[in-house]
Amino acid sequence: MTAAPDPRPLAPHVFVQFCHGEREYEPLDALTVRYELQGLGDEELQAVEHSVLWYTEGKGEEDMGVHFFERIVDRDRLPAAAVTRSFATDLPSSPLSYEGVIVKIRWCVRVRLFFTGGRDFVSEHVFTLGRLPPARMPVSEAS
Amino acid sequence: MLGDAPGPGRVSNPFATRFTRPGAIPPLDDEGGPLDVASLFERAMSAGPVVVIEGAHGTGKTTLLVALLARAAANRRRMAFVRAASVADAWTVAAAIGGASRDTVIGLDGGERLPVGAFTLVRVLARLRGVVVLATTHRPVGLPVLARCRSTPRLLAAVVGHLPTHGGRIDGSDINEAFGRHGGDLREALFDLYDRFERRDGRG
């Protein structure tokens, strides 16, 4: 007996390698990123975007800022599966990464894949900028 | 679709707005099962020009509205979104409908904040312009109801199941307590779970 094919599209995987293995950067550091796409299956890529951005994460309104962005639509430049691409940028001086309680500031490398069928896939890889100490919750677990 | 891990030594709070906002998770029924958005969209288009999504605060009205607008966009319909924050926004709503091109699908969030009688104007304008208005409201407004949203602890549990992993920091009793404490308002219950997650994230 043969199992029925799974109708769900394959989940691609984006392997990202930072020039600092621990993913910790200081303001104005140079950031170089190499990434590799896997699990694309038979789906054809229409475009790839890679960016470096920060965003807030918390209970309230969200904010974000894009520091570096590149969109690749040229068919000859689109990364094929298992082919490594890279890009580089100098990081800014702020905002610094922050692990707050109500709000956090996260920096990340985002790789977004657009397929010809209309589907897209986003892969985010967080790194830290600066060395702000994390905030702490009050000790009591009041409820 | 969002893939891969949040990062080195940093755990995302799965109850943060970026994971729970309308559009981030699919609309669910009051038992936590998936809603048939395509079918609801077809019903809305045939029942127009104005249909409403009824329900109390934090029961998933805006989540459903956003999913229906995404469906409209997928069907290559023009769509627009307008939020009423106060009575004064009646003019903004009227301008959005009056300025829309034919066949536009307009999402009106916060319809309960409009003055009494405003929906009569909305209906007249929508018919004149040939647009469809999908409105959320807390109370009956005398227009066809597309869906009545209601929250239950099972729905909240299902929503939590759609979020990124909480790594065992939240259990069923947390979900039931958060639901009860906030009277079934899922938005507030998710904020409550956000705080619980923070307390148990090893940084307290």
mmCIF file of C-alpha atoms in Angstrom:
data_model
loop_
_atom_site.group_PDB
_atom_site.id
_atom_site.type_symbol
_atom_site.label_atom_id
_atom_site.label_comp_id
_atom_site.label_asym_id
_atom_site.label_seq_id
_atom_site.Cartn_x
_atom_site.Cartn_y
_atom_site.Cartn_z
ATOM 1 C CA MET A 1 0.000 0.000 0.000
ATOM 2 C CA THR A 2 1.268 3.441 -0.884
ATOM 3 C CA ALA A 3 0.597 6.419 1.344
ATOM 4 C CA ALA A 4 -1.365 9.262 -0.232
ATOM 5 C CA PRO A 5 0.809 12.246 -1.089
ATOM 6 C CA ASP A 6 0.748 14.994 1.519
ATOM 7 C CA PRO A 7 -1.077 17.934 -0.116
ATOM 8 C CA ARG A 8 0.609 20.473 2.164
ATOM 9 C CA PRO A 9 3.460 22.445 0.588
ATOM 10 C CA LEU A 10 6.929 21.683 1.862
ATOM 11 C CA ALA A 11 8.287 23.959 4.563
ATOM 12 C CA PRO A 12 11.522 25.450 3.285
ATOM 13 C CA HIS A 13 14.396 25.911 5.659
ATOM 14 C CA VAL A 14 16.828 28.797 5.687
ATOM 15 C CA PHE A 15 20.178 28.107 7.309
ATOM 16 C CA VAL A 16 21.824 31.341 8.373
ATOM 17 C CA GLN A 17 25.406 31.832 9.408
ATOM 18 C CA PHE A 18 26.470 35.053 11.140
ATOM 19 C CA CYS A 19 30.027 36.373 11.006
ATOM 20 C CA HIS A 20 29.939 36.401 14.822
ATOM 21 C CA GLY A 21 29.096 32.848 15.786
ATOM 22 C CA GLU A 22 27.412 33.891 19.036
ATOM 23 C CA ARG A 23 25.303 36.470 17.146
ATOM 24 C CA GLU A 24 26.321 39.313 19.459
ATOM 25 C CA TYR A 25 27.279 42.622 17.881
ATOM 26 C CA GLU A 26 28.305 46.051 19.045
ATOM 27 C CA PRO A 27 26.908 49.252 17.531
ATOM 28 C CA LEU A 28 28.552 50.097 14.185
ATOM 29 C CA ASP A 29 29.952 46.575 13.806
ATOM 30 C CA ALA A 30 30.086 45.082 10.341
ATOM 31 C CA LEU A 31 27.537 42.313 9.871
ATOM 32 C CA THR A 32 28.081 39.633 7.252
ATOM 33 C CA VAL A 33 25.489 36.953 6.771
ATOM 34 C CA ARG A 34 25.571 33.826 4.650
ATOM 35 C CA TYR A 35 22.432 31.816 4.102
ATOM 36 C CA GLU A 36 21.395 28.673 2.341
ATOM 37 C CA LEU A 37 17.930 27.545 1.276
ATOM 38 C CA GLN A 38 16.804 23.972 1.641
ATOM 39 C CA GLY A 39 13.558 22.087 1.184
ATOM 40 C CA LEU A 40 12.287 24.175 -1.721
ATOM 41 C CA GLY A 41 10.886 21.128 -3.450
ATOM 42 C CA ASP A 42 9.567 21.703 -6.944
ATOM 43 C CA GLU A 43 8.291 25.177 -6.234
ATOM 44 C CA GLU A 44 9.927 27.888 -8.287
ATOM 45 C CA LEU A 45 11.141 31.060 -6.643
ATOM 46 C CA GLN A 46 9.853 34.358 -7.953
ATOM 47 C CA ALA A 47 11.807 36.621 -5.613
ATOM 48 C CA VAL A 48 13.909 36.589 -2.491
ATOM 49 C CA GLU A 49 14.205 39.412 0.001
ATOM 50 C CA HIS A 50 16.842 39.591 2.676
ATOM 51 C CA SER A 51 16.851 42.335 5.253
ATOM 52 C CA VAL A 52 18.240 43.435 8.571
ATOM 53 C CA LEU A 53 15.667 45.017 10.814
ATOM 54 C CA TRP A 54 14.556 45.633 14.373
ATOM 55 C CA TYR A 55 11.087 45.206 15.803
ATOM 56 C CA THR A 56 9.356 45.520 19.124
ATOM 57 C CA GLU A 57 7.723 42.563 20.789
ATOM 58 C CA GLY A 58 5.327 43.043 23.674
ATOM 59 C CA LYS A 59 1.778 43.658 24.805
ATOM 60 C CA GLY A 60 1.040 46.869 22.968
ATOM 61 C CA GLU A 61 1.402 48.491 19.591
ATOM 62 C CA GLU A 62 4.245 47.203 17.463
ATOM 63 C CA ASP A 63 7.044 49.182 15.897
ATOM 64 C CA MET A 64 9.815 48.262 13.515
ATOM 65 C CA GLY A 65 12.595 49.736 11.424
ATOM 66 C CA VAL A 66 14.376 48.325 8.392
ATOM 67 C CA HIS A 67 18.118 48.959 8.366
ATOM 68 C CA PHE A 68 19.067 47.000 5.248
ATOM 69 C CA PHE A 69 16.895 45.570 2.495
ATOM 70 C CA GLU A 70 17.556 43.884 -0.802
ATOM 71 C CA ARG A 71 15.063 42.212 -3.123
ATOM 72 C CA ILE A 72 16.289 39.820 -5.766
ATOM 73 C CA VAL A 73 13.998 39.234 -8.713
ATOM 74 C CA ASP A 74 16.536 38.660 -11.456
ATOM 75 C CA ARG A 75 16.125 34.995 -12.321
ATOM 76 C CA ASP A 76 19.861 34.552 -12.786
ATOM 77 C CA ARG A 77 20.600 35.909 -9.322
ATOM 78 C CA LEU A 78 17.908 34.003 -7.444
ATOM 79 C CA PRO A 79 19.515 31.533 -5.062
ATOM 80 C CA ALA A 80 18.905 27.930 -5.964
ATOM 81 C CA ALA A 81 18.467 25.319 -3.288
ATOM 82 C CA ALA A 82 21.654 24.489 -1.401
ATOM 83 C CA VAL A 83 23.475 27.447 -2.948
ATOM 84 C CA THR A 84 24.875 29.886 -0.448
ATOM 85 C CA ARG A 85 24.266 33.607 -0.745
ATOM 86 C CA SER A 86 25.675 36.367 1.391
ATOM 87 C CA PHE A 87 25.228 40.047 2.119
ATOM 88 C CA ALA A 88 26.876 42.573 4.399
ATOM 89 C CA THR A 89 26.002 45.827 6.095
ATOM 90 C CA ASP A 90 27.341 48.070 8.843
ATOM 91 C CA LEU A 91 25.048 48.052 11.852
ATOM 92 C CA PRO A 92 23.764 51.358 13.250
ATOM 93 C CA SER A 93 24.339 52.758 16.721
ATOM 94 C CA SER A 94 20.760 52.231 17.884
ATOM 95 C CA PRO A 95 18.258 51.020 18.912
ATOM 96 C CA LEU A 96 20.000 48.509 21.114
ATOM 97 C CA SER A 97 18.526 45.074 21.725
ATOM 98 C CA TYR A 98 16.500 45.082 24.930
ATOM 99 C CA GLU A 99 14.855 42.285 26.881
ATOM 100 C CA GLY A 100 12.158 44.220 28.711
ATOM 101 C CA VAL A 101 9.071 42.855 30.383
ATOM 102 C CA ILE A 102 6.394 44.906 28.668
ATOM 103 C CA VAL A 103 8.374 45.438 25.514
ATOM 104 C CA LYS A 104 11.453 43.916 23.923
ATOM 105 C CA ILE A 105 13.547 45.226 21.051
ATOM 106 C CA ARG A 106 14.815 42.538 18.751
ATOM 107 C CA TRP A 107 17.194 42.733 15.812
ATOM 108 C CA CYS A 108 16.987 40.057 13.184
ATOM 109 C CA VAL A 109 18.022 38.942 9.764
ATOM 110 C CA ARG A 110 14.908 38.159 7.770
ATOM 111 C CA VAL A 111 14.889 36.090 4.609
ATOM 112 C CA ARG A 112 11.603 36.053 2.742
ATOM 113 C CA LEU A 113 10.913 33.717 -0.154
ATOM 114 C CA PHE A 114 8.205 34.393 -2.737
ATOM 115 C CA PHE A 115 7.113 31.465 -4.855
ATOM 116 C CA THR A 116 5.572 31.708 -8.307
ATOM 117 C CA GLY A 117 2.408 30.060 -6.979
ATOM 118 C CA GLY A 118 1.766 33.040 -4.715
ATOM 119 C CA ARG A 119 2.947 31.475 -1.461
ATOM 120 C CA ASP A 120 5.571 33.177 0.631
ATOM 121 C CA PHE A 121 7.755 32.038 3.512
ATOM 122 C CA VAL A 122 9.502 34.154 6.114
ATOM 123 C CA SER A 123 12.491 33.072 8.152
ATOM 124 C CA GLU A 124 13.822 35.253 10.973
ATOM 125 C CA HIS A 125 17.128 34.912 12.793
ATOM 126 C CA VAL A 126 17.616 37.077 15.852
ATOM 127 C CA PHE A 127 20.899 38.615 16.928
ATOM 128 C CA THR A 128 21.740 41.142 19.615
ATOM 129 C CA LEU A 129 23.011 44.673 19.159
ATOM 130 C CA GLY A 130 24.697 46.138 22.240
ATOM 131 C CA ARG A 131 24.748 44.855 25.784
ATOM 132 C CA LEU A 132 21.767 46.273 27.634
ATOM 133 C CA PRO A 133 20.972 44.164 30.716
ATOM 134 C CA PRO A 134 17.559 42.494 30.672
ATOM 135 C CA ALA A 135 14.753 43.902 32.807
ATOM 136 C CA ARG A 136 13.388 41.779 35.628
ATOM 137 C CA MET A 137 9.862 41.123 36.800
ATOM 138 C CA PRO A 138 8.917 41.832 40.427
ATOM 139 C CA VAL A 139 9.631 38.732 42.511
ATOM 140 C CA SER A 140 6.059 38.091 43.690
ATOM 141 C CA GLU A 141 3.827 35.935 41.512
ATOM 142 C CA ALA A 142 0.785 38.008 42.429
ATOM 143 C CA SER A 143 -2.371 36.849 40.747
ATOM 144 C CA MET B 1 4.142 31.823 7.131
ATOM 145 C CA LEU B 2 6.854 32.428 9.675
ATOM 146 C CA GLY B 3 9.595 29.865 10.065
ATOM 147 C CA ASP B 4 12.658 29.097 12.105
ATOM 148 C CA ALA B 5 13.735 29.952 15.609
ATOM 149 C CA PRO B 6 13.588 33.347 17.335
ATOM 150 C CA GLY B 7 17.267 33.520 18.177
ATOM 151 C CA PRO B 8 20.178 32.888 20.472
ATOM 152 C CA GLY B 9 19.258 32.599 24.128
ATOM 153 C CA ARG B 10 16.164 34.694 23.556
ATOM 154 C CA VAL B 11 12.733 33.197 23.939
ATOM 155 C CA SER B 12 9.869 34.989 22.290
ATOM 156 C CA ASN B 13 6.840 35.527 24.467
ATOM 157 C CA PRO B 14 4.203 33.705 22.406
ATOM 158 C CA PHE B 15 1.488 35.998 23.774
ATOM 159 C CA ALA B 16 3.106 39.144 22.357
ATOM 160 C CA THR B 17 0.966 41.208 20.015
ATOM 161 C CA ARG B 18 2.962 40.179 16.967
ATOM 162 C CA PHE B 19 1.739 36.619 17.404
ATOM 163 C CA THR B 20 -1.808 37.338 18.623
ATOM 164 C CA ARG B 21 -2.945 40.324 16.561
ATOM 165 C CA PRO B 22 -5.819 39.865 14.121
ATOM 166 C CA GLY B 23 -4.459 38.168 11.036
ATOM 167 C CA ALA B 24 -1.646 36.364 12.835
ATOM 168 C CA ILE B 25 -3.766 33.316 13.606
ATOM 169 C CA PRO B 26 -6.729 31.933 11.674
ATOM 170 C CA PRO B 27 -10.271 32.671 12.816
ATOM 171 C CA LEU B 28 -11.751 29.906 14.951
ATOM 172 C CA ASP B 29 -15.265 29.043 16.084
ATOM 173 C CA ASP B 30 -16.277 29.116 19.734
ATOM 174 C CA GLU B 31 -15.155 25.530 20.223
ATOM 175 C CA GLY B 32 -11.762 26.244 18.692
ATOM 176 C CA GLY B 33 -12.385 24.659 15.304
ATOM 177 C CA PRO B 34 -11.482 26.388 12.041
ATOM 178 C CA LEU B 35 -14.055 28.729 10.512
ATOM 179 C CA ASP B 36 -14.914 28.282 6.856
ATOM 180 C CA VAL B 37 -13.836 31.749 5.747
ATOM 181 C CA ALA B 38 -14.446 31.063 2.058
ATOM 182 C CA SER B 39 -18.054 30.098 2.734
ATOM 183 C CA LEU B 40 -18.592 33.093 5.027
ATOM 184 C CA PHE B 41 -17.146 35.379 2.375
ATOM 185 C CA GLU B 42 -19.548 34.063 -0.263
ATOM 186 C CA ARG B 43 -22.453 34.542 2.141
ATOM 187 C CA ALA B 44 -21.347 38.088 2.862
ATOM 188 C CA MET B 45 -21.141 38.938 -0.829
ATOM 189 C CA SER B 46 -24.634 37.648 -1.502
ATOM 190 C CA ALA B 47 -26.232 39.126 1.639
ATOM 191 C CA GLY B 48 -24.730 42.632 1.335
ATOM 192 C CA PRO B 49 -24.463 45.543 0.948
ATOM 193 C CA VAL B 50 -23.888 45.607 4.714
ATOM 194 C CA VAL B 51 -23.458 42.591 6.958
ATOM 195 C CA VAL B 52 -22.270 42.527 10.533
ATOM 196 C CA ILE B 53 -20.112 40.369 12.737
ATOM 197 C CA GLU B 54 -21.573 40.547 16.224
ATOM 198 C CA GLY B 55 -19.936 39.801 19.529
ATOM 199 C CA ALA B 56 -18.579 41.164 22.782
ATOM 200 C CA HIS B 57 -15.078 42.557 23.324
ATOM 201 C CA GLY B 58 -12.290 40.112 22.546
ATOM 202 C CA THR B 59 -14.333 37.350 20.955
ATOM 203 C CA GLY B 60 -12.576 37.327 17.587
ATOM 204 C CA LYS B 61 -14.627 39.753 15.496
ATOM 205 C CA THR B 62 -11.658 41.668 14.143
ATOM 206 C CA THR B 63 -9.748 38.453 13.512
ATOM 207 C CA LEU B 64 -12.632 37.214 11.374
ATOM 208 C CA LEU B 65 -12.970 40.592 9.655
ATOM 209 C CA VAL B 66 -9.278 40.615 8.720
ATOM 210 C CA ALA B 67 -9.539 37.058 7.379
ATOM 211 C CA LEU B 68 -12.541 38.045 5.235
ATOM 212 C CA LEU B 69 -10.665 41.048 3.840
ATOM 213 C CA ALA B 70 -7.720 38.805 3.037
ATOM 214 C CA ARG B 71 -10.170 36.555 1.210
ATOM 215 C CA ALA B 72 -11.433 39.562 -0.732
ATOM 216 C CA ALA B 73 -7.873 40.448 -1.710
ATOM 217 C CA ALA B 74 -7.190 36.845 -2.729
ATOM 218 C CA ASN B 75 -10.277 37.068 -4.966
ATOM 219 C CA ARG B 76 -8.761 40.195 -6.525
ATOM 220 C CA ARG B 77 -11.415 42.465 -5.033
ATOM 221 C CA ARG B 78 -10.463 45.948 -3.958
ATOM 222 C CA MET B 79 -10.657 46.197 -0.209
ATOM 223 C CA ALA B 80 -10.317 48.830 2.460
ATOM 224 C CA PHE B 81 -10.238 48.864 6.225
ATOM 225 C CA VAL B 82 -11.584 51.621 8.434
ATOM 226 C CA ARG B 83 -11.702 51.646 12.221
ATOM 227 C CA ALA B 84 -14.219 53.707 14.172
ATOM 228 C CA ALA B 85 -12.595 54.876 17.398
ATOM 229 C CA SER B 86 -15.291 57.352 18.412
ATOM 230 C CA VAL B 87 -18.612 58.860 17.382
ATOM 231 C CA ALA B 88 -16.715 61.507 15.410
ATOM 232 C CA ASP B 89 -15.372 58.817 13.094
ATOM 233 C CA ALA B 90 -18.816 58.509 11.483
ATOM 234 C CA TRP B 91 -17.649 61.079 8.922
ATOM 235 C CA THR B 92 -14.473 59.132 8.240
ATOM 236 C CA VAL B 93 -16.521 56.006 7.672
ATOM 237 C CA ALA B 94 -18.945 57.855 5.394
ATOM 238 C CA ALA B 95 -16.044 59.305 3.410
ATOM 239 C CA ALA B 96 -14.421 55.875 3.049
ATOM 240 C CA ILE B 97 -17.622 54.362 1.673
ATOM 241 C CA GLY B 98 -18.518 57.383 -0.428
ATOM 242 C CA GLY B 99 -15.062 57.460 -2.007
ATOM 243 C CA ALA B 100 -14.772 53.738 -2.692
ATOM 244 C CA SER B 101 -14.942 52.372 -6.199
ATOM 245 C CA ARG B 102 -17.604 49.865 -7.187
ATOM 246 C CA ASP B 103 -17.251 46.291 -5.865
ATOM 247 C CA THR B 104 -14.853 47.321 -3.103
ATOM 248 C CA VAL B 105 -15.138 45.303 0.084
ATOM 249 C CA ILE B 106 -14.857 47.603 3.083
ATOM 250 C CA GLY B 107 -14.087 46.326 6.558
ATOM 251 C CA LEU B 108 -15.531 48.558 9.277
ATOM 252 C CA ASP B 109 -14.152 47.763 12.712
ATOM 253 C CA GLY B 110 -15.688 49.171 15.888
ATOM 254 C CA GLY B 111 -19.145 49.776 14.451
ATOM 255 C CA GLU B 112 -20.604 49.967 17.968
ATOM 256 C CA ARG B 113 -18.811 53.290 18.428
ATOM 257 C CA LEU B 114 -20.816 54.962 15.676
ATOM 258 C CA PRO B 115 -23.867 57.012 16.659
ATOM 259 C CA VAL B 116 -27.301 55.457 16.671
ATOM 260 C CA GLY B 117 -28.682 55.501 13.161
ATOM 261 C CA ALA B 118 -25.295 55.637 11.482
ATOM 262 C CA PHE B 119 -25.790 52.200 10.001
ATOM 263 C CA THR B 120 -28.761 53.495 8.029
ATOM 264 C CA LEU B 121 -26.410 55.972 6.377
ATOM 265 C CA VAL B 122 -23.792 53.238 5.900
ATOM 266 C CA ARG B 123 -26.347 51.023 4.154
ATOM 267 C CA VAL B 124 -27.619 53.808 1.888
ATOM 268 C CA LEU B 125 -24.091 54.845 0.914
ATOM 269 C CA ALA B 126 -22.971 51.262 0.340
ATOM 270 C CA ARG B 127 -25.938 50.605 -1.951
ATOM 271 C CA LEU B 128 -25.338 53.849 -3.857
ATOM 272 C CA ARG B 129 -21.643 53.117 -4.360
ATOM 273 C CA GLY B 130 -22.095 49.411 -5.103
ATOM 274 C CA VAL B 131 -19.740 48.308 -2.340
ATOM 275 C CA VAL B 132 -20.003 45.670 0.365
ATOM 276 C CA VAL B 133 -19.408 46.647 3.981
ATOM 277 C CA LEU B 134 -18.433 44.061 6.577
ATOM 278 C CA ALA B 135 -18.837 45.630 10.003
ATOM 279 C CA THR B 136 -18.044 44.474 13.509
ATOM 280 C CA THR B 137 -20.366 45.517 16.291
ATOM 281 C CA HIS B 138 -21.153 44.609 19.874
ATOM 282 C CA ARG B 139 -24.902 44.943 19.539
ATOM 283 C CA PRO B 140 -27.628 44.216 16.999
ATOM 284 C CA VAL B 141 -27.990 47.039 14.474
ATOM 285 C CA GLY B 142 -30.867 45.699 12.434
ATOM 286 C CA LEU B 143 -28.716 44.365 9.588
ATOM 287 C CA PRO B 144 -27.999 40.808 8.433
ATOM 288 C CA VAL B 145 -25.655 39.013 10.813
ATOM 289 C CA LEU B 146 -22.882 37.086 9.113
ATOM 290 C CA ALA B 147 -21.461 35.600 12.310
ATOM 291 C CA ARG B 148 -21.951 35.848 16.048
ATOM 292 C CA CYS B 149 -18.632 35.529 17.851
ATOM 293 C CA ARG B 150 -18.531 34.020 21.303
ATOM 294 C CA SER B 151 -15.569 33.068 23.406
ATOM 295 C CA THR B 152 -15.104 29.948 25.511
ATOM 296 C CA PRO B 153 -12.156 28.510 27.457
ATOM 297 C CA ARG B 154 -11.802 25.948 24.667
ATOM 298 C CA LEU B 155 -11.467 28.712 22.107
ATOM 299 C CA LEU B 156 -8.759 30.388 24.202
ATOM 300 C CA ALA B 157 -6.964 27.046 24.537
ATOM 301 C CA ALA B 158 -7.159 26.586 20.769
ATOM 302 C CA VAL B 159 -5.769 30.072 20.180
ATOM 303 C CA VAL B 160 -2.867 29.272 22.512
ATOM 304 C CA GLY B 161 -2.328 26.104 20.506
ATOM 305 C CA HIS B 162 -1.827 28.197 17.358
ATOM 306 C CA LEU B 163 0.842 30.385 18.982
ATOM 307 C CA PRO B 164 4.556 29.651 19.124
ATOM 308 C CA THR B 165 5.516 27.262 21.889
ATOM 309 C CA HIS B 166 5.358 28.461 25.487
ATOM 310 C CA GLY B 167 7.697 25.699 26.551
ATOM 311 C CA GLY B 168 5.415 24.367 29.267
ATOM 312 C CA ARG B 169 5.300 27.670 31.130
ATOM 313 C CA ILE B 170 1.524 27.873 30.723
ATOM 314 C CA ASP B 171 -0.942 25.112 31.587
ATOM 315 C CA GLY B 172 -4.657 24.508 31.350
ATOM 316 C CA SER B 173 -5.400 26.113 34.705
ATOM 317 C CA ASP B 174 -3.641 29.313 33.592
ATOM 318 C CA ILE B 175 -5.832 29.417 30.524
ATOM 319 C CA ASN B 176 -9.036 28.857 32.506
ATOM 320 C CA GLU B 177 -8.034 31.434 35.126
ATOM 321 C CA ALA B 178 -7.122 34.040 32.520
ATOM 322 C CA PHE B 179 -10.387 33.423 30.703
ATOM 323 C CA GLY B 180 -12.454 33.741 33.874
ATOM 324 C CA ARG B 181 -10.622 36.751 35.255
ATOM 325 C CA HIS B 182 -11.275 38.759 32.101
ATOM 326 C CA GLY B 183 -14.858 37.703 31.564
ATOM 327 C CA GLY B 184 -14.158 35.887 28.334
ATOM 328 C CA ASP B 185 -12.306 38.799 26.692
ATOM 329 C CA LEU B 186 -9.636 36.863 24.818
ATOM 330 C CA ARG B 187 -7.505 39.921 24.120
ATOM 331 C CA GLU B 188 -7.193 40.685 27.835
ATOM 332 C CA ALA B 189 -6.778 36.997 28.661
ATOM 333 C CA LEU B 190 -3.841 36.793 26.245
ATOM 334 C CA PHE B 191 -2.261 39.838 27.909
ATOM 335 C CA ASP B 192 -2.714 38.038 31.231
ATOM 336 C CA LEU B 193 -0.952 34.978 29.815
ATOM 337 C CA TYR B 194 1.803 37.254 28.501
ATOM 338 C CA ASP B 195 2.477 38.400 32.064
ATOM 339 C CA ARG B 196 2.413 34.851 33.426
ATOM 340 C CA PHE B 197 4.887 33.775 30.778
ATOM 341 C CA GLU B 198 7.223 36.644 31.687
ATOM 342 C CA ARG B 199 7.127 35.715 35.375
ATOM 343 C CA ARG B 200 8.094 32.136 34.564
ATOM 344 C CA ASP B 201 10.697 32.928 31.964
ATOM 345 C CA GLY B 202 13.564 32.604 34.384
ATOM 346 C CA ARG B 203 14.115 36.351 34.595
ATOM 347 C CA GLY B 204 11.885 37.019 37.626
#
